[in-house]
């Protein structure tokens, strides 16, 4: 054994002593942060104290429509599926490149460097659980509202602890969390589509997503205490095992978080989305490379179909996006909120298949290699979004028909004819390019507001809102009568007009080529 230094001291001893000294120096900084956080909480509490009477009235009145237990369980499953999907993207534990440069060669404890991030993850999961519990208490007008909110917080802590603990056991934690989210989303879809009794769902009432409902139905304090002890034990085990977190997962989550944070700092989330998309395809190794059997003139469409076939996560997103409008209709009923949720879900679903149209706009040199004029290329690229939008619109409004008035056939036809309109909005959003930072800012009493990010944010929504206006009015009113012919005209006019105008437009110098 090779010894160095006096009395065979370890070469890591100076490093450890230096880090201990820095730790003592940072203790004062932690105290200042704790004081600032406590002061912010007190100020926020004072501000919210004035709205407590209104909040109490809202909780006492409840929603306009009393949702059934199956609807609430489906909402809980969908919320936790979204949480697990986000945890799979972010790690849930992640480390910046600077921190990873310490973790790889350093002999220091990995737990000491990761516990602040783990505490933030567990705290965020607990807050999301509290929000879910508050929603259930409001929807059921539960007499023991605080107990229901507490059950939601315990459930959030339990799920956050499980997600963090998973990362310490396997390098494939992201895939495991993704599959868990897909399973929860499938259970929510089954409850929504087939209108099954809530207790038929396998394990539905034993999972943390149903703990707030169980508390509202009279869960005993002993059972709630047992759940709290279990959640605390899982979170404690996750903190103890932080030394065994795989560095590969930290690097992947850190790269995603770094890309997202850079997009927020530079006010250009579009570039961050493009970088994330390129990294996603770089990590994939598709087994099948054959193009679908389509005529030669539809070779570009075959490319779009192949990209969608290689992205099962996009297919799952398209399917799950049809659930929020139907679930929201079971809580709030028809209204502007339901119409906005339907439009947002539709643009999100159809936007999942517009990556190639975005790439044609960003990299015109590659688009020219296809040998097609601009209008013809855009027309072919719009086929798949139109088909997906038609199928999604018909499915979403068919689910919506169960909670609203009107003939189900009329809702189905209205959703089908609104598909091209959704495709127009998604294609315009995909081809909007980079943020226009040269636009003049707007001066407000609170300071200057940059208009470039705002312009990019509303681009796509404007045309989608205009072309789907007849459907949105019908959804808000809860009656599809007379809206189908108007929507057919709006969809055809919007689609052909967009292809004619956008296909003839020359590529802007702001493209990424």
Coordinates of C-alpha atoms in Angstrom, one line a residue:
X1 CA 0.0 0.0 0.0
X2 CA 1.4 3.4 -0.9
X3 CA 1.2 6.0 1.8
X4 CA 1.7 9.7 1.4
X5 CA 2.3 12.5 3.8
X6 CA 3.3 12.4 7.5
X7 CA 2.2 9.3 9.4
X8 CA 0.8 7.8 6.2
X9 CA -2.0 10.3 5.9
X10 CA -4.5 9.8 3.1
X11 CA -4.2 12.1 0.2
X12 CA -7.9 12.8 0.5
X13 CA -7.6 14.2 4.0
X14 CA -6.8 17.8 2.8
X15 CA -9.8 17.7 0.5
X16 CA -12.1 16.5 3.3
X17 CA -10.8 19.2 5.7
X18 CA -11.2 21.9 3.0
X19 CA -14.8 20.7 2.4
X20 CA -15.6 20.7 6.1
X21 CA -14.3 24.2 6.4
X22 CA -16.4 25.3 3.5
X23 CA -19.4 23.5 5.0
X24 CA -19.0 25.5 8.2
X25 CA -18.7 28.7 6.2
X26 CA -21.9 27.9 4.3
X27 CA -23.9 27.3 7.5
X28 CA -24.4 31.1 7.8
X29 CA -25.6 31.1 4.2
X30 CA -28.1 28.4 4.9
X31 CA -29.4 30.3 7.9
X32 CA -29.9 33.4 5.7
X33 CA -31.8 31.4 3.1
X34 CA -34.0 29.9 5.8
X35 CA -34.7 33.4 7.2
X36 CA -35.6 34.7 3.7
X37 CA -37.8 31.7 3.0
X38 CA -39.6 32.1 6.3
X39 CA -40.1 35.8 5.7
X40 CA -41.5 35.1 2.2
X41 CA -43.9 32.5 3.7
X42 CA -45.1 35.0 6.3
X43 CA -45.6 37.8 3.7
X44 CA -47.5 35.3 1.4
X45 CA -49.6 34.2 4.3
X46 CA -50.5 37.8 5.1
X47 CA -51.5 38.4 1.5
X48 CA -53.6 35.3 1.3
X49 CA -55.3 35.9 4.6
X50 CA -57.5 38.5 3.1
X51 CA -58.8 36.0 0.6
X52 CA -59.6 33.3 3.1
X53 CA -63.4 34.2 3.4
X54 CA -63.7 33.8 -0.4
X55 CA -61.8 30.6 -0.4
X56 CA -64.0 29.3 2.5
X57 CA -67.1 30.1 0.5
X58 CA -65.7 28.4 -2.6
X59 CA -64.9 25.2 -0.6
X60 CA -68.4 25.3 1.0
X61 CA -70.2 25.7 -2.3
X62 CA -68.2 23.1 -4.2
X63 CA -68.1 22.6 -8.0
X64 CA -71.0 23.3 -10.3
X65 CA -71.3 19.6 -11.0
X66 CA -70.7 17.0 -8.3
X67 CA -68.2 14.5 -9.8
X68 CA -68.5 10.8 -9.2
X69 CA -65.9 8.7 -7.4
X70 CA -64.7 7.2 -10.7
X71 CA -64.1 10.7 -12.2
X72 CA -62.1 11.8 -9.2
X73 CA -60.1 8.6 -9.2
X74 CA -59.3 9.1 -12.9
X75 CA -58.2 12.7 -12.2
X76 CA -55.9 11.4 -9.4
X77 CA -54.5 8.7 -11.7
X78 CA -53.9 11.2 -14.5
X79 CA -52.2 13.7 -12.1
X80 CA -49.8 11.1 -10.7
X81 CA -49.1 9.8 -14.2
X82 CA -48.0 13.4 -15.2
X83 CA -45.9 13.6 -12.0
X84 CA -44.1 10.3 -12.7
X85 CA -43.6 11.3 -16.4
X86 CA -42.0 14.6 -15.2
X87 CA -39.8 12.7 -12.7
X88 CA -38.6 10.4 -15.5
X89 CA -37.5 13.4 -17.5
X90 CA -35.8 15.2 -14.6
X91 CA -34.3 12.2 -12.9
X92 CA -36.1 12.9 -10.5
X93 CA -32.6 13.7 -9.0
X94 CA -30.4 15.6 -11.4
X95 CA -27.0 17.4 -11.1
X96 CA -25.6 20.2 -13.1
X97 CA -22.3 19.6 -15.0
X98 CA -20.4 21.6 -12.4
X99 CA -21.6 19.4 -9.6
X100 CA -21.0 16.2 -11.7
X101 CA -17.4 17.3 -12.1
X102 CA -17.1 17.0 -8.3
X103 CA -19.0 13.8 -8.1
X104 CA -17.0 11.8 -10.6
X105 CA -13.4 12.3 -9.2
X106 CA -14.1 13.4 -5.6
X107 CA -13.8 11.1 -2.6
X108 CA -16.5 13.1 -0.7
X109 CA -19.9 11.7 0.2
X110 CA -22.3 11.8 -2.6
X111 CA -25.2 12.1 -0.1
X112 CA -23.9 15.4 1.2
X113 CA -24.0 16.9 -2.3
X114 CA -27.4 15.4 -3.3
X115 CA -29.5 15.9 -0.2
X116 CA -30.5 19.5 -1.0
X117 CA -31.8 18.4 -4.4
X118 CA -33.5 15.4 -2.8
X119 CA -35.2 17.6 -0.2
X120 CA -36.4 19.9 -3.0
X121 CA -37.9 17.0 -4.9
X122 CA -39.6 15.5 -1.9
X123 CA -41.0 19.0 -0.9
X124 CA -42.3 19.6 -4.4
X125 CA -44.0 16.2 -4.5
X126 CA -45.6 17.0 -1.1
X127 CA -46.9 20.3 -2.4
X128 CA -48.4 18.7 -5.5
X129 CA -50.0 16.1 -3.2
X130 CA -51.5 18.9 -1.0
X131 CA -52.9 20.5 -4.1
X132 CA -54.5 17.3 -5.2
X133 CA -56.0 16.9 -1.7
X134 CA -57.3 20.4 -1.8
X135 CA -59.0 19.7 -5.2
X136 CA -60.6 16.6 -3.8
X137 CA -61.8 18.4 -0.7
X138 CA -63.3 21.2 -2.9
X139 CA -64.9 18.7 -5.3
X140 CA -66.5 16.6 -2.6
X141 CA -67.2 19.5 -0.1
X142 CA -65.7 17.2 2.5
X143 CA -66.5 18.2 6.1
X144 CA -63.0 17.2 7.2
X145 CA -61.2 19.2 4.5
X146 CA -57.9 19.6 6.4
X147 CA -57.7 15.8 6.8
X148 CA -58.3 15.3 3.1
X149 CA -55.6 17.8 2.2
X150 CA -53.2 16.1 4.7
X151 CA -53.9 12.8 3.1
X152 CA -53.0 14.3 -0.3
X153 CA -49.7 15.6 1.1
X154 CA -48.8 12.2 2.6
X155 CA -49.6 10.6 -0.8
X156 CA -47.4 13.1 -2.6
X157 CA -44.5 12.5 -0.2
X158 CA -44.9 8.7 -0.7
X159 CA -44.8 8.9 -4.5
X160 CA -41.8 11.4 -4.4
X161 CA -39.9 9.1 -2.1
X162 CA -40.7 6.0 -4.3
X163 CA -39.5 7.9 -7.4
X164 CA -36.3 9.0 -5.7
X165 CA -35.7 5.5 -4.2
X166 CA -36.1 3.9 -7.6
X167 CA -33.2 6.0 -8.9
X168 CA -30.9 4.4 -6.3
X169 CA -31.6 0.8 -7.4
X170 CA -31.3 0.8 -11.1
X171 CA -29.9 2.8 -14.0
X172 CA -33.2 2.4 -15.9
X173 CA -35.2 4.4 -13.5
X174 CA -36.5 6.7 -16.2
X175 CA -37.9 3.8 -18.2
X176 CA -39.5 2.3 -15.1
X177 CA -41.1 5.6 -14.2
X178 CA -42.3 6.1 -17.8
X179 CA -43.9 2.7 -17.8
X180 CA -45.6 3.4 -14.4
X181 CA -46.9 6.6 -15.8
X182 CA -48.2 4.8 -18.9
X183 CA -50.0 2.2 -16.7
X184 CA -51.7 4.9 -14.6
X185 CA -52.7 6.8 -17.7
X186 CA -54.2 3.5 -19.1
X187 CA -56.2 3.0 -15.9
X188 CA -57.5 6.6 -16.0
X189 CA -58.5 6.1 -19.7
X190 CA -60.4 2.9 -18.7
X191 CA -62.3 4.7 -16.0
X192 CA -63.1 7.6 -18.4
X193 CA -64.0 5.7 -21.5
X194 CA -65.9 2.7 -20.1
X195 CA -67.4 4.5 -17.1
X196 CA -66.4 1.7 -14.8
X197 CA -67.2 1.8 -11.1
X198 CA -64.2 3.2 -9.3
X199 CA -63.6 0.1 -7.2
X200 CA -63.2 -2.2 -10.3
X201 CA -59.8 -0.6 -11.1
X202 CA -57.1 -2.9 -10.0
X203 CA -55.5 -1.5 -6.9
X204 CA -57.2 1.8 -7.5
X205 CA -58.3 2.4 -3.9
X206 CA -55.0 1.1 -2.5
X207 CA -52.8 3.5 -4.3
X208 CA -51.8 7.0 -3.0
X209 CA -53.9 8.7 -5.8
X210 CA -57.0 7.6 -3.9
X211 CA -55.9 8.4 -0.3
X212 CA -57.6 11.9 -0.3
X213 CA -60.9 10.2 -1.4
X214 CA -60.5 7.6 1.2
X215 CA -60.0 10.3 3.8
X216 CA -63.2 12.0 2.6
X217 CA -65.1 8.7 2.8
X218 CA -64.1 8.3 6.5
X219 CA -60.6 6.8 6.6
X220 CA -59.7 6.2 10.2
X221 CA -57.0 8.4 11.8
X222 CA -55.0 5.2 12.5
X223 CA -54.9 4.3 8.9
X224 CA -53.9 7.8 7.9
X225 CA -51.2 7.7 10.5
X226 CA -49.9 4.4 9.2
X227 CA -49.8 5.9 5.7
X228 CA -47.9 8.9 7.0
X229 CA -45.4 6.6 8.8
X230 CA -45.0 4.6 5.6
X231 CA -44.4 7.7 3.4
X232 CA -41.9 9.1 5.9
X233 CA -40.1 5.7 6.0
X234 CA -39.9 5.6 2.2
X235 CA -38.6 9.2 2.0
X236 CA -36.1 8.5 4.7
X237 CA -34.8 5.4 2.9
X238 CA -34.4 7.4 -0.2
X239 CA -32.3 10.0 1.6
X240 CA -30.2 7.3 3.2
X241 CA -29.5 5.6 -0.1
X242 CA -28.4 8.8 -1.9
X243 CA -24.8 7.5 -2.0
X244 CA -26.0 4.8 -4.4
X245 CA -27.6 7.0 -7.0
X246 CA -26.4 6.1 -10.5
X247 CA -24.4 8.9 -12.1
X248 CA -25.8 8.1 -15.5
X249 CA -29.3 9.1 -14.4
X250 CA -27.9 12.2 -12.8
X251 CA -26.2 13.2 -16.0
X252 CA -29.3 12.6 -18.2
X253 CA -31.6 14.5 -15.8
X254 CA -29.0 17.3 -15.5
X255 CA -28.8 17.7 -19.3
X256 CA -32.6 18.0 -19.6
X257 CA -32.8 20.4 -16.7
X258 CA -29.9 22.4 -18.1
X259 CA -31.5 22.7 -21.5
X260 CA -34.8 23.7 -20.0
X261 CA -33.2 26.3 -17.7
X262 CA -31.2 27.8 -20.5
X263 CA -34.4 28.1 -22.6
X264 CA -36.0 30.0 -19.7
X265 CA -33.1 32.2 -19.1
X266 CA -32.7 33.1 -22.8
X267 CA -36.6 33.4 -23.2
X268 CA -36.4 30.9 -26.0
X269 CA -38.2 27.7 -25.0
X270 CA -38.5 26.7 -28.7
X271 CA -34.7 26.2 -29.0
X272 CA -34.7 24.2 -25.8
X273 CA -37.5 22.0 -27.2
X274 CA -35.5 21.5 -30.4
X275 CA -32.3 20.5 -28.5
X276 CA -34.4 18.1 -26.4
X277 CA -35.9 16.5 -29.5
X278 CA -32.5 16.0 -31.1
X279 CA -31.1 14.4 -27.9
X280 CA -34.2 12.1 -27.7
X281 CA -33.6 10.8 -31.2
X282 CA -29.9 10.5 -30.7
X283 CA -30.5 8.0 -27.8
X284 CA -32.9 5.8 -29.7
X285 CA -31.8 2.8 -31.7
X286 CA -34.8 1.8 -33.9
X287 CA -35.0 -1.9 -34.8
X288 CA -37.2 -1.5 -37.9
X289 CA -36.0 0.8 -40.6
X290 CA -38.4 0.0 -43.5
X291 CA -40.8 2.7 -44.7
X292 CA -44.5 2.1 -44.9
X293 CA -45.8 0.9 -48.3
X294 CA -47.1 4.1 -49.8
X295 CA -47.0 5.5 -53.4
X296 CA -43.9 7.3 -54.4
X297 CA -45.6 10.7 -54.4
X298 CA -46.4 10.2 -50.7
X299 CA -42.8 9.3 -49.6
X300 CA -42.8 12.3 -47.4
X301 CA -45.9 11.1 -45.7
X302 CA -44.2 7.7 -45.2
X303 CA -41.4 9.5 -43.4
X304 CA -44.0 11.1 -41.0
X305 CA -45.7 7.8 -40.4
X306 CA -42.4 6.1 -39.7
X307 CA -41.4 8.8 -37.2
X308 CA -44.7 8.4 -35.4
X309 CA -44.4 4.6 -35.4
X310 CA -41.0 4.9 -33.7
X311 CA -42.4 7.1 -31.0
X312 CA -44.9 5.2 -28.9
X313 CA -44.7 7.9 -26.2
X314 CA -46.2 10.3 -28.7
X315 CA -49.0 7.9 -29.4
X316 CA -49.7 7.6 -25.7
X317 CA -49.6 11.4 -25.3
X318 CA -52.2 11.8 -28.1
X319 CA -54.5 9.2 -26.5
X320 CA -54.1 10.7 -22.9
X321 CA -54.7 14.2 -24.2
X322 CA -58.3 13.3 -24.9
X323 CA -59.1 12.7 -21.2
X324 CA -58.7 16.1 -19.5
X325 CA -61.7 17.8 -21.3
X326 CA -64.0 14.8 -20.5
X327 CA -62.8 14.8 -16.8
X328 CA -63.1 18.6 -16.5
X329 CA -66.6 18.4 -17.9
X330 CA -67.5 16.1 -15.1
X331 CA -66.4 18.7 -12.6
X332 CA -67.2 22.1 -14.0
X333 CA -69.7 21.4 -16.7
X334 CA -69.8 23.4 -20.0
X335 CA -68.3 26.8 -20.1
X336 CA -65.3 28.8 -21.3
X337 CA -62.9 26.9 -19.1
X338 CA -63.9 23.6 -20.7
X339 CA -63.5 25.2 -24.2
X340 CA -60.0 26.4 -23.4
X341 CA -59.0 23.1 -22.0
X342 CA -60.3 21.3 -25.1
X343 CA -58.3 23.7 -27.4
X344 CA -55.1 23.3 -25.3
X345 CA -55.4 19.5 -25.3
X346 CA -56.1 19.4 -29.0
X347 CA -53.1 21.6 -30.0
X348 CA -50.9 19.5 -27.6
X349 CA -52.0 16.2 -29.2
X350 CA -51.7 17.3 -32.8
X351 CA -48.4 19.1 -32.1
X352 CA -46.9 15.8 -31.2
X353 CA -46.8 14.9 -34.9
X354 CA -45.5 18.2 -36.4
X355 CA -41.8 17.7 -35.8
X356 CA -41.0 17.2 -39.4
X357 CA -42.8 20.3 -40.5
X358 CA -40.8 22.2 -37.9
X359 CA -37.6 20.7 -39.2
X360 CA -38.5 21.8 -42.8
X361 CA -38.9 25.4 -41.5
X362 CA -35.7 25.4 -39.4
X363 CA -33.5 23.6 -41.9
X364 CA -34.5 24.6 -45.4
X365 CA -31.4 23.1 -47.0
X366 CA -32.7 19.6 -46.0
X367 CA -36.2 20.4 -47.2
X368 CA -34.8 21.4 -50.6
X369 CA -33.2 18.0 -51.0
X370 CA -36.7 16.5 -51.1
X371 CA -37.3 18.2 -54.5
X372 CA -40.8 19.4 -53.7
X373 CA -42.1 22.9 -54.0
X374 CA -43.0 24.7 -50.8
X375 CA -46.7 24.4 -51.0
X376 CA -46.7 20.8 -52.1
X377 CA -44.3 19.8 -49.3
X378 CA -46.4 21.6 -46.7
X379 CA -49.6 20.0 -48.1
X380 CA -48.1 16.6 -47.7
X381 CA -46.7 17.4 -44.3
X382 CA -50.2 18.5 -43.2
X383 CA -51.8 15.1 -44.0
X384 CA -50.8 13.3 -40.8
X385 CA -51.6 16.2 -38.5
X386 CA -55.0 16.4 -40.1
X387 CA -55.7 12.7 -39.7
X388 CA -54.5 12.8 -36.1
X389 CA -56.6 15.9 -35.4
X390 CA -59.7 14.4 -36.9
X391 CA -59.3 11.2 -34.9
X392 CA -58.5 13.1 -31.7
X393 CA -61.3 15.6 -32.1
X394 CA -63.9 12.9 -32.7
X395 CA -62.7 10.8 -29.7
X396 CA -62.5 13.8 -27.3
X397 CA -65.9 15.1 -28.2
X398 CA -67.4 11.6 -28.1
X399 CA -66.2 11.4 -24.5
X400 CA -67.5 14.9 -23.8
X401 CA -71.0 13.9 -25.0
X402 CA -71.5 11.8 -21.9
X403 CA -71.3 14.9 -19.7
X404 CA -73.1 17.4 -21.9
X405 CA -76.4 17.8 -23.7
X406 CA -77.0 17.2 -27.4
X407 CA -76.9 14.3 -29.7
X408 CA -73.7 12.1 -29.4
X409 CA -73.6 11.8 -33.2
X410 CA -73.5 15.5 -33.6
X411 CA -70.6 15.8 -31.1
X412 CA -68.8 13.0 -33.0
X413 CA -69.2 14.8 -36.3
X414 CA -68.2 18.2 -34.9
X415 CA -65.0 16.7 -33.4
X416 CA -64.1 15.1 -36.7
X417 CA -64.6 18.2 -38.8
X418 CA -62.6 20.3 -36.3
X419 CA -59.5 18.1 -36.9
X420 CA -58.2 20.1 -39.8
X421 CA -58.6 23.3 -37.8
X422 CA -56.5 21.9 -35.0
X423 CA -53.9 20.8 -37.5
X424 CA -53.7 24.4 -38.8
X425 CA -52.9 25.7 -35.4
X426 CA -50.4 23.0 -34.6
X427 CA -48.6 23.5 -37.9
X428 CA -48.4 27.2 -37.5
X429 CA -47.0 26.8 -34.0
X430 CA -44.4 24.3 -35.3
X431 CA -43.2 26.6 -38.1
X432 CA -42.9 29.8 -36.0
X433 CA -39.1 29.7 -35.8
X434 CA -36.9 31.4 -33.3
X435 CA -38.0 34.2 -30.9
X436 CA -38.0 37.6 -32.4
X437 CA -36.0 39.6 -29.9
X438 CA -35.9 42.6 -32.2
X439 CA -39.5 43.5 -31.4
X440 CA -39.9 46.5 -29.2
X441 CA -40.7 45.9 -25.6
X442 CA -43.8 47.1 -23.8
X443 CA -43.2 49.6 -21.0
X444 CA -45.4 48.9 -17.9
X445 CA -45.4 50.4 -14.4
X446 CA -43.6 47.2 -13.2
X447 CA -40.9 47.5 -15.9
X448 CA -40.4 46.5 -19.5
X449 CA -42.0 43.4 -20.9
X450 CA -40.3 41.8 -23.9
X451 CA -42.8 41.2 -26.7
X452 CA -40.8 38.7 -28.7
X453 CA -41.5 35.7 -26.3
X454 CA -45.1 36.8 -26.1
X455 CA -45.4 36.9 -29.8
X456 CA -44.0 33.4 -30.2
X457 CA -46.2 32.1 -27.4
X458 CA -49.5 33.2 -29.1
X459 CA -48.4 32.2 -32.6
X460 CA -50.3 29.1 -33.4
X461 CA -52.9 29.7 -30.8
X462 CA -54.3 32.6 -32.7
X463 CA -55.0 30.7 -35.9
X464 CA -56.1 27.6 -34.0
X465 CA -58.5 29.7 -31.9
X466 CA -59.9 31.4 -35.0
X467 CA -60.4 28.2 -37.0
X468 CA -62.0 26.2 -34.2
X469 CA -64.2 29.0 -33.0
X470 CA -67.5 27.3 -33.9
X471 CA -66.5 24.2 -32.0
X472 CA -65.3 26.2 -29.0
X473 CA -68.6 28.1 -28.9
X474 CA -70.5 24.7 -29.0
X475 CA -68.3 23.2 -26.2
X476 CA -68.8 26.3 -24.0
X477 CA -72.5 26.2 -24.6
X478 CA -72.8 22.5 -24.3
X479 CA -74.9 22.1 -27.5
X480 CA -73.4 21.1 -30.9
X481 CA -76.6 22.0 -32.9
X482 CA -75.8 24.0 -36.0
X483 CA -72.1 24.1 -35.5
X484 CA -71.1 21.3 -37.9
X485 CA -71.6 23.2 -41.2
X486 CA -69.8 26.3 -39.9
X487 CA -66.9 24.3 -38.6
X488 CA -66.5 22.5 -42.0
X489 CA -66.2 25.9 -43.7
X490 CA -63.8 27.2 -41.1
X491 CA -61.6 24.1 -41.3
X492 CA -61.4 23.9 -45.0
X493 CA -60.8 27.7 -45.4
X494 CA -58.1 27.6 -42.7
X495 CA -56.3 24.6 -44.0
X496 CA -56.2 25.6 -47.7
X497 CA -55.4 29.2 -46.8
X498 CA -52.6 28.2 -44.5
X499 CA -51.0 25.9 -47.1
X500 CA -51.3 28.5 -49.8
X501 CA -49.8 31.4 -47.7
X502 CA -47.2 29.6 -45.6
X503 CA -46.1 27.3 -48.4
X504 CA -45.3 30.2 -50.7
X505 CA -43.5 32.2 -48.0
X506 CA -39.7 32.2 -48.3
X507 CA -37.7 31.1 -45.3
X508 CA -36.8 33.9 -42.9
X509 CA -33.1 34.6 -42.1
X510 CA -34.1 33.6 -38.5
X511 CA -34.1 30.0 -39.5
X512 CA -31.7 27.7 -37.8
X513 CA -29.8 26.7 -40.9

